Amino acid sequence: MSEYCSLWIQGSSFRAALFVKIVGGSDKAMQFEVVDNPKLKFWIPSKACTDEGNGQYSLAFWFKKTDFLSNVFSRYASYYKR
């Protein structure tokens, strides 16, 4: 599979992009690897990821980030003001 893409989240005053590589998946979940640190891998449910095209995926607004995923985004993501 191994496809490079960006994973986007949206807050009230910002958008954040995490550059990842899709390394696995099934019908129920997708496995991502952080490009800046290949040791960091995590799973996200497929229904929480929306394919926006051009290698961009958005996380659903209802998806609750775990502490681990919040730390990954705060350390490796690029933030943009709305």
XYZ file of C-alpha atoms in Angstrom:
82
model
C 0.000 0.000 0.000
C 2.586 2.631 1.136
C 0.994 5.859 -0.008
C 2.204 9.268 1.229
C -0.545 11.667 2.213
C -1.550 14.343 4.696
C -3.997 13.817 7.531
C -5.984 16.956 8.404
C -7.854 17.946 11.550
C -9.915 21.060 11.996
C -10.355 23.164 15.113
C -12.366 26.306 15.718
C -9.548 28.640 14.676
C -6.998 26.380 12.956
C -6.377 23.468 10.626
C -3.492 21.064 11.157
C -1.819 18.766 8.638
C 0.165 15.718 9.666
C 2.304 14.207 6.920
C 1.925 10.442 7.024
C 2.323 7.282 5.007
C -0.451 4.701 4.794
C 1.247 1.414 5.674
C -1.691 -0.893 6.224
C -5.368 -1.162 6.465
C -8.529 -3.158 6.268
C -12.197 -2.442 5.763
C -12.473 -1.237 9.344
C -9.264 0.752 9.975
C -6.244 2.375 8.336
C -2.698 2.293 9.718
C -0.600 5.441 9.377
C 3.116 6.054 9.917
C 4.423 9.560 10.662
C 6.874 10.620 7.941
C 9.073 12.631 10.343
C 9.353 9.693 12.773
C 8.795 6.247 11.180
C 8.676 4.604 14.623
C 5.294 6.261 15.263
C 2.428 4.251 13.830
C -1.240 4.475 14.704
C -4.628 3.164 13.572
C -7.713 5.229 12.757
C -11.154 3.803 11.948
C -11.940 3.972 8.234
C -15.269 5.673 8.847
C -13.438 8.507 10.683
C -11.190 9.239 7.658
C -12.613 11.003 4.633
C -10.605 10.884 1.412
C -10.499 14.458 0.064
C -8.495 13.492 -3.034
C -4.928 14.485 -3.951
C -3.550 12.446 -1.053
C -5.448 14.340 1.635
C -7.535 12.721 4.355
C -9.674 14.583 6.883
C -10.582 13.308 10.316
C -14.278 13.469 11.140
C -15.305 16.166 13.618
C -16.841 13.530 15.937
C -13.626 11.481 16.162
C -12.039 11.928 19.604
C -8.264 12.043 19.514
C -6.479 10.007 22.162
C -3.688 11.540 24.233
C -1.163 9.741 22.036
C -2.646 11.139 18.826
C -2.907 14.636 20.334
C 0.784 14.505 21.248
C 1.703 13.322 17.735
C -0.237 16.199 16.165
C 1.179 18.803 18.553
C 4.741 17.655 17.871
C 4.783 16.803 14.151
C 1.862 18.623 12.499
C 1.874 21.935 10.668
C -0.786 24.367 11.896
C -2.607 26.913 9.751
C -4.930 29.701 10.901
C -8.414 29.767 9.402
